[in-house]
Amino acid sequence: NAGVTQTPKFRVLKTGQSMTLLCAQDMNHEYMYWYRQDPGMGLRLIHYSVGEGTTAKGEVPDGYNVSRLNKREFSLRLESAAPSQTSVYFCASSDGEHYEQYFGPGTRLTVT
Amino acid sequence: GQNIDQPTEMTATEGAIVQINCTYQTSGFNGLFWYQQHAGEAPTFLSYNVLDGLEEKGRFSSFLSRSKGYSYLLLKELQMKDSASYLCAVRDGDYKLSFGAGTTVTVRA
């Protein structure tokens, strides 16, 4: 039982490059979330999904696209990376009963 | 929008007690969470309050007053391993959580 996993763990991109972050959970959770965490600003919600085939915008969605591939997997794509997207990205999941969110280990992304 | 405030930093001595306050003004309220986050790691769940009052879980307790928009996390018998950031988060009307910026607690020997 791995919980929530994320790939990759680290990545350095040049401005304008694209990449996809992958998240998978094995807890049969309906809800999945993508956050970014920057110093002094806490966790900010980028996009989320309330079930397979659904996605919705969070607090800071611009520059990001997501896809709920199936119940287990939720991807985050940066089409044209910018230095302002340098951050630590966390994926999380929760069920529909307790709403406690379980977090993945994070992806540290640097855009130069 | 959501407004969740907590102190930036706190320092305490090993074996002591520390209280981390959190005040919130949110468009809806369906519960308040506390998470612990060690440097370079993911947040992990500590506690959840949805009704007023105190919830105790070992050395950690969390309190909620919905009428005052106020919560605190109490850490007793501090240990060096408790040095971490503590995040207050409010669940509004649906599935999302809004997080405060976090309080970094440093435990000194």
mmCIF file with all atom_site columns, C-alpha atoms in Angstrom:
data_model
loop_
_atom_site.group_PDB
_atom_site.id
_atom_site.type_symbol
_atom_site.label_atom_id
_atom_site.label_alt_id
_atom_site.label_comp_id
_atom_site.label_asym_id
_atom_site.label_entity_id
_atom_site.label_seq_id
_atom_site.pdbx_PDB_ins_code
_atom_site.Cartn_x
_atom_site.Cartn_y
_atom_site.Cartn_z
_atom_site.occupancy
_atom_site.B_iso_or_equiv
_atom_site.pdbx_formal_charge
_atom_site.auth_seq_id
_atom_site.auth_comp_id
_atom_site.auth_asym_id
_atom_site.auth_atom_id
_atom_site.pdbx_PDB_model_num
ATOM 1   C CA . ASN A 1 1   ? 0.000   0.000  0.000   1.00 0.00 ? 1   ASN A CA 1
ATOM 2   C CA . ALA A 1 2   ? 2.050   2.953  -1.312  1.00 0.00 ? 2   ALA A CA 1
ATOM 3   C CA . GLY A 1 3   ? -0.516  5.699  -0.598  1.00 0.00 ? 3   GLY A CA 1
ATOM 4   C CA . VAL A 1 4   ? 0.087   8.645  -2.943  1.00 0.00 ? 4   VAL A CA 1
ATOM 5   C CA . THR A 1 5   ? 3.062   8.563  -5.302  1.00 0.00 ? 5   THR A CA 1
ATOM 6   C CA . GLN A 1 6   ? 4.405   11.307 -7.561  1.00 0.00 ? 6   GLN A CA 1
ATOM 7   C CA . THR A 1 7   ? 6.866   11.335 -10.427 1.00 0.00 ? 7   THR A CA 1
ATOM 8   C CA . PRO A 1 8   ? 9.343   12.840 -10.959 1.00 0.00 ? 8   PRO A CA 1
ATOM 9   C CA . LYS A 1 9   ? 10.828  13.924 -7.605  1.00 0.00 ? 9   LYS A CA 1
ATOM 10  C CA . PHE A 1 10  ? 13.006  16.670 -9.092  1.00 0.00 ? 10  PHE A CA 1
ATOM 11  C CA . ARG A 1 11  ? 13.110  18.449 -12.445 1.00 0.00 ? 11  ARG A CA 1
ATOM 12  C CA . VAL A 1 12  ? 14.842  21.446 -13.983 1.00 0.00 ? 12  VAL A CA 1
ATOM 13  C CA . LEU A 1 13  ? 13.224  23.028 -17.043 1.00 0.00 ? 13  LEU A CA 1
ATOM 14  C CA . LYS A 1 14  ? 14.151  25.892 -19.309 1.00 0.00 ? 14  LYS A CA 1
ATOM 15  C CA . THR A 1 15  ? 11.590  28.636 -19.929 1.00 0.00 ? 15  THR A CA 1
ATOM 16  C CA . GLY A 1 16  ? 9.131   27.523 -22.599 1.00 0.00 ? 16  GLY A CA 1
ATOM 17  C CA . GLN A 1 17  ? 9.643   23.785 -22.141 1.00 0.00 ? 17  GLN A CA 1
ATOM 18  C CA . SER A 1 18  ? 6.750   21.519 -21.254 1.00 0.00 ? 18  SER A CA 1
ATOM 19  C CA . MET A 1 19  ? 6.398   18.673 -18.794 1.00 0.00 ? 19  MET A CA 1
ATOM 20  C CA . THR A 1 20  ? 3.826   16.434 -17.131 1.00 0.00 ? 20  THR A CA 1
ATOM 21  C CA . LEU A 1 21  ? 3.755   15.558 -13.451 1.00 0.00 ? 21  LEU A CA 1
ATOM 22  C CA . LEU A 1 22  ? 2.100   12.258 -12.607 1.00 0.00 ? 22  LEU A CA 1
ATOM 23  C CA . CYS A 1 23  ? 0.242   11.322 -9.437  1.00 0.00 ? 23  CYS A CA 1
ATOM 24  C CA . ALA A 1 24  ? -1.238  7.965  -8.464  1.00 0.00 ? 24  ALA A CA 1
ATOM 25  C CA . GLN A 1 25  ? -3.097  6.781  -5.362  1.00 0.00 ? 25  GLN A CA 1
ATOM 26  C CA . ASP A 1 26  ? -4.005  3.264  -4.305  1.00 0.00 ? 26  ASP A CA 1
ATOM 27  C CA . MET A 1 27  ? -6.574  4.143  -1.616  1.00 0.00 ? 27  MET A CA 1
ATOM 28  C CA . ASN A 1 28  ? -9.614  4.114  -3.941  1.00 0.00 ? 28  ASN A CA 1
ATOM 29  C CA . HIS A 1 29  ? -10.192 7.812  -3.271  1.00 0.00 ? 29  HIS A CA 1
ATOM 30  C CA . GLU A 1 30  ? -12.672 9.798  -5.353  1.00 0.00 ? 30  GLU A CA 1
ATOM 31  C CA . TYR A 1 31  ? -11.081 13.225 -4.904  1.00 0.00 ? 31  TYR A CA 1
ATOM 32  C CA . MET A 1 32  ? -7.637  14.272 -6.058  1.00 0.00 ? 32  MET A CA 1
ATOM 33  C CA . TYR A 1 33  ? -5.855  17.634 -5.885  1.00 0.00 ? 33  TYR A CA 1
ATOM 34  C CA . TRP A 1 34  ? -2.783  19.437 -7.178  1.00 0.00 ? 34  TRP A CA 1
ATOM 35  C CA . TYR A 1 35  ? -1.150  22.112 -4.984  1.00 0.00 ? 35  TYR A CA 1
ATOM 36  C CA . ARG A 1 36  ? 1.915   24.289 -5.240  1.00 0.00 ? 36  ARG A CA 1
ATOM 37  C CA . GLN A 1 37  ? 3.853   25.384 -2.173  1.00 0.00 ? 37  GLN A CA 1
ATOM 38  C CA . ASP A 1 38  ? 6.019   28.510 -2.143  1.00 0.00 ? 38  ASP A CA 1
ATOM 39  C CA . PRO A 1 39  ? 7.896   30.001 0.824   1.00 0.00 ? 39  PRO A CA 1
ATOM 40  C CA . GLY A 1 40  ? 5.664   32.147 3.006   1.00 0.00 ? 40  GLY A CA 1
ATOM 41  C CA . MET A 1 41  ? 2.532   31.390 0.986   1.00 0.00 ? 41  MET A CA 1
ATOM 42  C CA . GLY A 1 42  ? 1.422   27.981 2.147   1.00 0.00 ? 42  GLY A CA 1
ATOM 43  C CA . LEU A 1 43  ? -0.265  25.430 -0.070  1.00 0.00 ? 43  LEU A CA 1
ATOM 44  C CA . ARG A 1 44  ? -2.324  26.830 -2.933  1.00 0.00 ? 44  ARG A CA 1
ATOM 45  C CA . LEU A 1 45  ? -4.773  24.711 -4.883  1.00 0.00 ? 45  LEU A CA 1
ATOM 46  C CA . ILE A 1 46  ? -4.128  24.581 -8.639  1.00 0.00 ? 46  ILE A CA 1
ATOM 47  C CA . HIS A 1 47  ? -6.793  22.159 -9.913  1.00 0.00 ? 47  HIS A CA 1
ATOM 48  C CA . TYR A 1 48  ? -8.785  19.310 -8.441  1.00 0.00 ? 48  TYR A CA 1
ATOM 49  C CA . SER A 1 49  ? -10.991 16.394 -9.450  1.00 0.00 ? 49  SER A CA 1
ATOM 50  C CA . VAL A 1 50  ? -14.093 15.047 -7.735  1.00 0.00 ? 50  VAL A CA 1
ATOM 51  C CA . GLY A 1 51  ? -14.194 11.836 -9.745  1.00 0.00 ? 51  GLY A CA 1
ATOM 52  C CA . GLU A 1 52  ? -13.013 10.044 -12.851 1.00 0.00 ? 52  GLU A CA 1
ATOM 53  C CA . GLY A 1 53  ? -13.357 12.243 -15.924 1.00 0.00 ? 53  GLY A CA 1
ATOM 54  C CA . THR A 1 54  ? -13.951 15.459 -13.938 1.00 0.00 ? 54  THR A CA 1
ATOM 55  C CA . THR A 1 55  ? -11.648 18.415 -13.269 1.00 0.00 ? 55  THR A CA 1
ATOM 56  C CA . ALA A 1 56  ? -12.150 21.872 -11.791 1.00 0.00 ? 56  ALA A CA 1
ATOM 57  C CA . LYS A 1 57  ? -10.092 25.023 -11.271 1.00 0.00 ? 57  LYS A CA 1
ATOM 58  C CA . GLY A 1 58  ? -8.635  25.908 -7.928  1.00 0.00 ? 58  GLY A CA 1
ATOM 59  C CA . GLU A 1 59  ? -7.109  29.125 -6.645  1.00 0.00 ? 59  GLU A CA 1
ATOM 60  C CA . VAL A 1 60  ? -4.163  29.411 -9.094  1.00 0.00 ? 60  VAL A CA 1
ATOM 61  C CA . PRO A 1 61  ? -5.026  27.486 -12.298 1.00 0.00 ? 61  PRO A CA 1
ATOM 62  C CA . ASP A 1 62  ? -3.399  29.693 -14.947 1.00 0.00 ? 62  ASP A CA 1
ATOM 63  C CA . GLY A 1 63  ? -0.588  28.022 -16.881 1.00 0.00 ? 63  GLY A CA 1
ATOM 64  C CA . TYR A 1 64  ? -1.582  24.499 -15.834 1.00 0.00 ? 64  TYR A CA 1
ATOM 65  C CA . ASN A 1 65  ? -3.745  21.764 -17.328 1.00 0.00 ? 65  ASN A CA 1
ATOM 66  C CA . VAL A 1 66  ? -4.884  18.589 -15.619 1.00 0.00 ? 66  VAL A CA 1
ATOM 67  C CA . SER A 1 67  ? -6.337  15.268 -16.590 1.00 0.00 ? 67  SER A CA 1
ATOM 68  C CA . ARG A 1 68  ? -8.010  12.638 -14.400 1.00 0.00 ? 68  ARG A CA 1
ATOM 69  C CA . LEU A 1 69  ? -6.804  9.628  -16.349 1.00 0.00 ? 69  LEU A CA 1
ATOM 70  C CA . ASN A 1 70  ? -8.740  7.108  -14.266 1.00 0.00 ? 70  ASN A CA 1
ATOM 71  C CA . LYS A 1 71  ? -9.719  6.766  -10.622 1.00 0.00 ? 71  LYS A CA 1
ATOM 72  C CA . ARG A 1 72  ? -6.095  6.216  -9.559  1.00 0.00 ? 72  ARG A CA 1
ATOM 73  C CA . GLU A 1 73  ? -4.191  8.754  -11.648 1.00 0.00 ? 73  GLU A CA 1
ATOM 74  C CA . PHE A 1 74  ? -4.243  12.544 -11.947 1.00 0.00 ? 74  PHE A CA 1
ATOM 75  C CA . SER A 1 75  ? -1.734  14.409 -14.113 1.00 0.00 ? 75  SER A CA 1
ATOM 76  C CA . LEU A 1 76  ? -0.611  18.052 -14.133 1.00 0.00 ? 76  LEU A CA 1
ATOM 77  C CA . ARG A 1 77  ? 0.839   19.534 -17.323 1.00 0.00 ? 77  ARG A CA 1
ATOM 78  C CA . LEU A 1 78  ? 2.834   22.696 -17.837 1.00 0.00 ? 78  LEU A CA 1
ATOM 79  C CA . GLU A 1 79  ? 2.618   23.532 -21.547 1.00 0.00 ? 79  GLU A CA 1
ATOM 80  C CA . SER A 1 80  ? 5.141   26.385 -21.558 1.00 0.00 ? 80  SER A CA 1
ATOM 81  C CA . ALA A 1 81  ? 7.029   26.664 -18.290 1.00 0.00 ? 81  ALA A CA 1
ATOM 82  C CA . ALA A 1 82  ? 7.828   30.066 -16.770 1.00 0.00 ? 82  ALA A CA 1
ATOM 83  C CA . PRO A 1 83  ? 10.220  30.980 -13.924 1.00 0.00 ? 83  PRO A CA 1
ATOM 84  C CA . SER A 1 84  ? 7.164   31.912 -11.819 1.00 0.00 ? 84  SER A CA 1
ATOM 85  C CA . GLN A 1 85  ? 6.244   28.216 -11.851 1.00 0.00 ? 85  GLN A CA 1
ATOM 86  C CA . THR A 1 86  ? 9.355   27.302 -9.878  1.00 0.00 ? 86  THR A CA 1
ATOM 87  C CA . SER A 1 87  ? 7.840   25.635 -6.822  1.00 0.00 ? 87  SER A CA 1
ATOM 88  C CA . VAL A 1 88  ? 7.227   22.403 -4.966  1.00 0.00 ? 88  VAL A CA 1
ATOM 89  C CA . TYR A 1 89  ? 4.173   20.587 -6.315  1.00 0.00 ? 89  TYR A CA 1
ATOM 90  C CA . PHE A 1 90  ? 2.136   18.257 -4.139  1.00 0.00 ? 90  PHE A CA 1
ATOM 91  C CA . CYS A 1 91  ? -0.590  15.880 -5.156  1.00 0.00 ? 91  CYS A CA 1
ATOM 92  C CA . ALA A 1 92  ? -3.196  14.797 -2.596  1.00 0.00 ? 92  ALA A CA 1
ATOM 93  C CA . SER A 1 93  ? -6.264  12.574 -2.427  1.00 0.00 ? 93  SER A CA 1
ATOM 94  C CA . SER A 1 94  ? -9.247  12.130 -0.121  1.00 0.00 ? 94  SER A CA 1
ATOM 95  C CA . ASP A 1 95  ? -12.385 10.056 0.216   1.00 0.00 ? 95  ASP A CA 1
ATOM 96  C CA . GLY A 1 96  ? -15.939 11.362 0.379   1.00 0.00 ? 96  GLY A CA 1
ATOM 97  C CA . GLU A 1 97  ? -16.491 10.549 4.020   1.00 0.00 ? 97  GLU A CA 1
ATOM 98  C CA . HIS A 1 98  ? -13.707 12.105 6.093   1.00 0.00 ? 98  HIS A CA 1
ATOM 99  C CA . TYR A 1 99  ? -12.169 14.534 3.599   1.00 0.00 ? 99  TYR A CA 1
ATOM 100 C CA . GLU A 1 100 ? -8.778  14.179 5.273   1.00 0.00 ? 100 GLU A CA 1
ATOM 101 C CA . GLN A 1 101 ? -6.239  14.657 2.476   1.00 0.00 ? 101 GLN A CA 1
ATOM 102 C CA . TYR A 1 102 ? -3.241  12.373 2.010   1.00 0.00 ? 102 TYR A CA 1
ATOM 103 C CA . PHE A 1 103 ? -0.249  13.934 0.294   1.00 0.00 ? 103 PHE A CA 1
ATOM 104 C CA . GLY A 1 104 ? 2.381   12.590 -2.054  1.00 0.00 ? 104 GLY A CA 1
ATOM 105 C CA . PRO A 1 105 ? 6.111   13.269 -1.484  1.00 0.00 ? 105 PRO A CA 1
ATOM 106 C CA . GLY A 1 106 ? 6.198   16.273 -3.809  1.00 0.00 ? 106 GLY A CA 1
ATOM 107 C CA . THR A 1 107 ? 7.995   17.318 -7.002  1.00 0.00 ? 107 THR A CA 1
ATOM 108 C CA . ARG A 1 108 ? 10.619  20.040 -6.798  1.00 0.00 ? 108 ARG A CA 1
ATOM 109 C CA . LEU A 1 109 ? 10.530  21.982 -10.058 1.00 0.00 ? 109 LEU A CA 1
ATOM 110 C CA . THR A 1 110 ? 12.948  24.711 -11.077 1.00 0.00 ? 110 THR A CA 1
ATOM 111 C CA . VAL A 1 111 ? 12.357  26.749 -14.230 1.00 0.00 ? 111 VAL A CA 1
ATOM 112 C CA . THR A 1 112 ? 15.368  28.733 -15.437 1.00 0.00 ? 112 THR A CA 1
ATOM 113 C CA . GLY B 2 1   ? -12.039 34.630 -0.609  1.00 0.00 ? 1   GLY B CA 1
ATOM 114 C CA . GLN B 2 2   ? -10.537 32.770 2.303   1.00 0.00 ? 2   GLN B CA 1
ATOM 115 C CA . ASN B 2 3   ? -8.406  34.374 4.993   1.00 0.00 ? 3   ASN B CA 1
ATOM 116 C CA . ILE B 2 4   ? -6.526  32.085 7.359   1.00 0.00 ? 4   ILE B CA 1
ATOM 117 C CA . ASP B 2 5   ? -3.960  33.550 9.749   1.00 0.00 ? 5   ASP B CA 1
ATOM 118 C CA . GLN B 2 6   ? -1.373  31.869 11.936  1.00 0.00 ? 6   GLN B CA 1
ATOM 119 C CA . PRO B 2 7   ? 1.950   33.048 13.375  1.00 0.00 ? 7   PRO B CA 1
ATOM 120 C CA . THR B 2 8   ? 4.983   32.612 11.176  1.00 0.00 ? 8   THR B CA 1
ATOM 121 C CA . GLU B 2 9   ? 7.392   31.209 13.754  1.00 0.00 ? 9   GLU B CA 1
ATOM 122 C CA . MET B 2 10  ? 7.488   29.950 17.344  1.00 0.00 ? 10  MET B CA 1
ATOM 123 C CA . THR B 2 11  ? 10.327  28.662 19.486  1.00 0.00 ? 11  THR B CA 1
ATOM 124 C CA . ALA B 2 12  ? 10.039  26.504 22.598  1.00 0.00 ? 12  ALA B CA 1
ATOM 125 C CA . THR B 2 13  ? 12.162  24.324 24.847  1.00 0.00 ? 13  THR B CA 1
ATOM 126 C CA . GLU B 2 14  ? 12.167  20.537 24.865  1.00 0.00 ? 14  GLU B CA 1
ATOM 127 C CA . GLY B 2 15  ? 9.583   19.272 27.366  1.00 0.00 ? 15  GLY B CA 1
ATOM 128 C CA . ALA B 2 16  ? 7.556   22.488 27.288  1.00 0.00 ? 16  ALA B CA 1
ATOM 129 C CA . ILE B 2 17  ? 4.102   23.257 25.831  1.00 0.00 ? 17  ILE B CA 1
ATOM 130 C CA . VAL B 2 18  ? 3.431   25.352 22.741  1.00 0.00 ? 18  VAL B CA 1
ATOM 131 C CA . GLN B 2 19  ? 0.081   26.664 21.494  1.00 0.00 ? 19  GLN B CA 1
ATOM 132 C CA . ILE B 2 20  ? -0.304  27.570 17.809  1.00 0.00 ? 20  ILE B CA 1
ATOM 133 C CA . ASN B 2 21  ? -3.279  29.813 17.087  1.00 0.00 ? 21  ASN B CA 1
ATOM 134 C CA . CYS B 2 22  ? -5.241  29.962 13.855  1.00 0.00 ? 22  CYS B CA 1
ATOM 135 C CA . THR B 2 23  ? -7.964  32.465 12.987  1.00 0.00 ? 23  THR B CA 1
ATOM 136 C CA . TYR B 2 24  ? -10.072 32.190 9.877   1.00 0.00 ? 24  TYR B CA 1
ATOM 137 C CA . GLN B 2 25  ? -12.633 34.103 7.837   1.00 0.00 ? 25  GLN B CA 1
ATOM 138 C CA . THR B 2 26  ? -14.018 31.863 5.125   1.00 0.00 ? 26  THR B CA 1
ATOM 139 C CA . SER B 2 27  ? -17.064 31.806 2.870   1.00 0.00 ? 27  SER B CA 1
ATOM 140 C CA . GLY B 2 28  ? -18.145 28.454 4.309   1.00 0.00 ? 28  GLY B CA 1
ATOM 141 C CA . PHE B 2 29  ? -17.083 26.117 7.091   1.00 0.00 ? 29  PHE B CA 1
ATOM 142 C CA . ASN B 2 30  ? -17.220 22.341 7.218   1.00 0.00 ? 30  ASN B CA 1
ATOM 143 C CA . GLY B 2 31  ? -14.296 21.585 9.479   1.00 0.00 ? 31  GLY B CA 1
ATOM 144 C CA . LEU B 2 32  ? -10.756 22.591 10.390  1.00 0.00 ? 32  LEU B CA 1
ATOM 145 C CA . PHE B 2 33  ? -7.651  20.462 9.901   1.00 0.00 ? 33  PHE B CA 1
ATOM 146 C CA . TRP B 2 34  ? -4.149  20.624 11.316  1.00 0.00 ? 34  TRP B CA 1
ATOM 147 C CA . TYR B 2 35  ? -1.224  19.144 9.401   1.00 0.00 ? 35  TYR B CA 1
ATOM 148 C CA . GLN B 2 36  ? 2.433   18.685 10.323  1.00 0.00 ? 36  GLN B CA 1
ATOM 149 C CA . GLN B 2 37  ? 5.130   19.170 7.704   1.00 0.00 ? 37  GLN B CA 1
ATOM 150 C CA . HIS B 2 38  ? 8.798   18.414 8.314   1.00 0.00 ? 38  HIS B CA 1
ATOM 151 C CA . ALA B 2 39  ? 11.295  20.251 6.129   1.00 0.00 ? 39  ALA B CA 1
ATOM 152 C CA . GLY B 2 40  ? 11.490  18.721 2.665   1.00 0.00 ? 40  GLY B CA 1
ATOM 153 C CA . GLU B 2 41  ? 8.612   16.338 3.288   1.00 0.00 ? 41  GLU B CA 1
ATOM 154 C CA . ALA B 2 42  ? 4.884   16.112 2.589   1.00 0.00 ? 42  ALA B CA 1
ATOM 155 C CA . PRO B 2 43  ? 2.227   17.367 5.031   1.00 0.00 ? 43  PRO B CA 1
ATOM 156 C CA . THR B 2 44  ? 0.755   14.671 7.273   1.00 0.00 ? 44  THR B CA 1
ATOM 157 C CA . PHE B 2 45  ? -2.635  14.811 8.989   1.00 0.00 ? 45  PHE B CA 1
ATOM 158 C CA . LEU B 2 46  ? -2.728  15.592 12.728  1.00 0.00 ? 46  LEU B CA 1
ATOM 159 C CA . SER B 2 47  ? -6.289  16.477 13.696  1.00 0.00 ? 47  SER B CA 1
ATOM 160 C CA . TYR B 2 48  ? -9.761  17.440 12.544  1.00 0.00 ? 48  TYR B CA 1
ATOM 161 C CA . ASN B 2 49  ? -12.384 19.552 14.351  1.00 0.00 ? 49  ASN B CA 1
ATOM 162 C CA . VAL B 2 50  ? -15.874 20.174 13.062  1.00 0.00 ? 50  VAL B CA 1
ATOM 163 C CA . LEU B 2 51  ? -17.691 20.862 16.354  1.00 0.00 ? 51  LEU B CA 1
ATOM 164 C CA . ASP B 2 52  ? -16.708 23.327 19.070  1.00 0.00 ? 52  ASP B CA 1
ATOM 165 C CA . GLY B 2 53  ? -14.446 22.029 21.772  1.00 0.00 ? 53  GLY B CA 1
ATOM 166 C CA . LEU B 2 54  ? -11.224 20.178 22.397  1.00 0.00 ? 54  LEU B CA 1
ATOM 167 C CA . GLU B 2 55  ? -10.029 17.034 20.610  1.00 0.00 ? 55  GLU B CA 1
ATOM 168 C CA . GLU B 2 56  ? -7.144  15.240 22.310  1.00 0.00 ? 56  GLU B CA 1
ATOM 169 C CA . LYS B 2 57  ? -4.820  12.814 20.611  1.00 0.00 ? 57  LYS B CA 1
ATOM 170 C CA . GLY B 2 58  ? -1.827  11.842 22.727  1.00 0.00 ? 58  GLY B CA 1
ATOM 171 C CA . ARG B 2 59  ? 0.546   14.783 23.137  1.00 0.00 ? 59  ARG B CA 1
ATOM 172 C CA . PHE B 2 60  ? -1.401  16.859 20.609  1.00 0.00 ? 60  PHE B CA 1
ATOM 173 C CA . SER B 2 61  ? -4.763  18.565 21.189  1.00 0.00 ? 61  SER B CA 1
ATOM 174 C CA . SER B 2 62  ? -6.803  20.813 18.924  1.00 0.00 ? 62  SER B CA 1
ATOM 175 C CA . PHE B 2 63  ? -9.525  23.269 19.887  1.00 0.00 ? 63  PHE B CA 1
ATOM 176 C CA . LEU B 2 64  ? -12.217 24.946 17.818  1.00 0.00 ? 64  LEU B CA 1
ATOM 177 C CA . SER B 2 65  ? -14.577 27.864 18.384  1.00 0.00 ? 65  SER B CA 1
ATOM 178 C CA . ARG B 2 66  ? -16.752 28.336 15.305  1.00 0.00 ? 66  ARG B CA 1
ATOM 179 C CA . SER B 2 67  ? -18.405 31.514 16.613  1.00 0.00 ? 67  SER B CA 1
ATOM 180 C CA . LYS B 2 68  ? -14.996 33.162 17.030  1.00 0.00 ? 68  LYS B CA 1
ATOM 181 C CA . GLY B 2 69  ? -13.437 31.721 13.859  1.00 0.00 ? 69  GLY B CA 1
ATOM 182 C CA . TYR B 2 70  ? -10.604 30.422 16.008  1.00 0.00 ? 70  TYR B CA 1
ATOM 183 C CA . SER B 2 71  ? -8.644  27.243 16.553  1.00 0.00 ? 71  SER B CA 1
ATOM 184 C CA . TYR B 2 72  ? -5.460  26.262 18.294  1.00 0.00 ? 72  TYR B CA 1
ATOM 185 C CA . LEU B 2 73  ? -3.115  23.298 18.233  1.00 0.00 ? 73  LEU B CA 1
ATOM 186 C CA . LEU B 2 74  ? -1.519  22.438 21.566  1.00 0.00 ? 74  LEU B CA 1
ATOM 187 C CA . LEU B 2 75  ? 1.712   20.454 21.589  1.00 0.00 ? 75  LEU B CA 1
ATOM 188 C CA . LYS B 2 76  ? 2.655   19.068 24.998  1.00 0.00 ? 76  LYS B CA 1
ATOM 189 C CA . GLU B 2 77  ? 5.908   17.525 26.272  1.00 0.00 ? 77  GLU B CA 1
ATOM 190 C CA . LEU B 2 78  ? 7.750   18.882 23.263  1.00 0.00 ? 78  LEU B CA 1
ATOM 191 C CA . GLN B 2 79  ? 10.357  16.667 21.644  1.00 0.00 ? 79  GLN B CA 1
ATOM 192 C CA . MET B 2 80  ? 13.082  17.596 19.174  1.00 0.00 ? 80  MET B CA 1
ATOM 193 C CA . LYS B 2 81  ? 11.232  15.670 16.466  1.00 0.00 ? 81  LYS B CA 1
ATOM 194 C CA . ASP B 2 82  ? 8.291   18.106 16.829  1.00 0.00 ? 82  ASP B CA 1
ATOM 195 C CA . SER B 2 83  ? 10.377  20.781 15.071  1.00 0.00 ? 83  SER B CA 1
ATOM 196 C CA . ALA B 2 84  ? 8.334   21.262 11.900  1.00 0.00 ? 84  ALA B CA 1
ATOM 197 C CA . SER B 2 85  ? 5.799   23.507 10.200  1.00 0.00 ? 85  SER B CA 1
ATOM 198 C CA . TYR B 2 86  ? 2.194   23.229 11.347  1.00 0.00 ? 86  TYR B CA 1
ATOM 199 C CA . LEU B 2 87  ? -0.497  24.052 8.807   1.00 0.00 ? 87  LEU B CA 1
ATOM 200 C CA . CYS B 2 88  ? -4.035  25.131 9.626   1.00 0.00 ? 88  CYS B CA 1
ATOM 201 C CA . ALA B 2 89  ? -6.594  24.356 6.888   1.00 0.00 ? 89  ALA B CA 1
ATOM 202 C CA . VAL B 2 90  ? -10.319 25.045 6.602   1.00 0.00 ? 90  VAL B CA 1
ATOM 203 C CA . ARG B 2 91  ? -12.717 22.936 4.578   1.00 0.00 ? 91  ARG B CA 1
ATOM 204 C CA . ASP B 2 92  ? -15.327 25.141 3.015   1.00 0.00 ? 92  ASP B CA 1
ATOM 205 C CA . GLY B 2 93  ? -18.652 24.002 1.566   1.00 0.00 ? 93  GLY B CA 1
ATOM 206 C CA . ASP B 2 94  ? -17.284 21.372 -0.792  1.00 0.00 ? 94  ASP B CA 1
ATOM 207 C CA . TYR B 2 95  ? -14.223 19.170 -0.956  1.00 0.00 ? 95  TYR B CA 1
ATOM 208 C CA . LYS B 2 96  ? -11.503 21.764 -1.014  1.00 0.00 ? 96  LYS B CA 1
ATOM 209 C CA . LEU B 2 97  ? -9.196  22.884 1.780   1.00 0.00 ? 97  LEU B CA 1
ATOM 210 C CA . SER B 2 98  ? -7.810  26.394 2.162   1.00 0.00 ? 98  SER B CA 1
ATOM 211 C CA . PHE B 2 99  ? -4.459  26.481 3.947   1.00 0.00 ? 99  PHE B CA 1
ATOM 212 C CA . GLY B 2 100 ? -2.786  29.057 6.126   1.00 0.00 ? 100 GLY B CA 1
ATOM 213 C CA . ALA B 2 101 ? 0.857   29.874 5.422   1.00 0.00 ? 101 ALA B CA 1
ATOM 214 C CA . GLY B 2 102 ? 2.026   27.626 8.261   1.00 0.00 ? 102 GLY B CA 1
ATOM 215 C CA . THR B 2 103 ? 3.793   28.107 11.605  1.00 0.00 ? 103 THR B CA 1
ATOM 216 C CA . THR B 2 104 ? 7.401   26.931 11.904  1.00 0.00 ? 104 THR B CA 1
ATOM 217 C CA . VAL B 2 105 ? 8.051   25.543 15.375  1.00 0.00 ? 105 VAL B CA 1
ATOM 218 C CA . THR B 2 106 ? 11.642  25.171 16.543  1.00 0.00 ? 106 THR B CA 1
ATOM 219 C CA . VAL B 2 107 ? 12.282  23.033 19.609  1.00 0.00 ? 107 VAL B CA 1
ATOM 220 C CA . ARG B 2 108 ? 15.491  23.819 21.476  1.00 0.00 ? 108 ARG B CA 1
ATOM 221 C CA . ALA B 2 109 ? 17.300  21.495 23.864  1.00 0.00 ? 109 ALA B CA 1
#
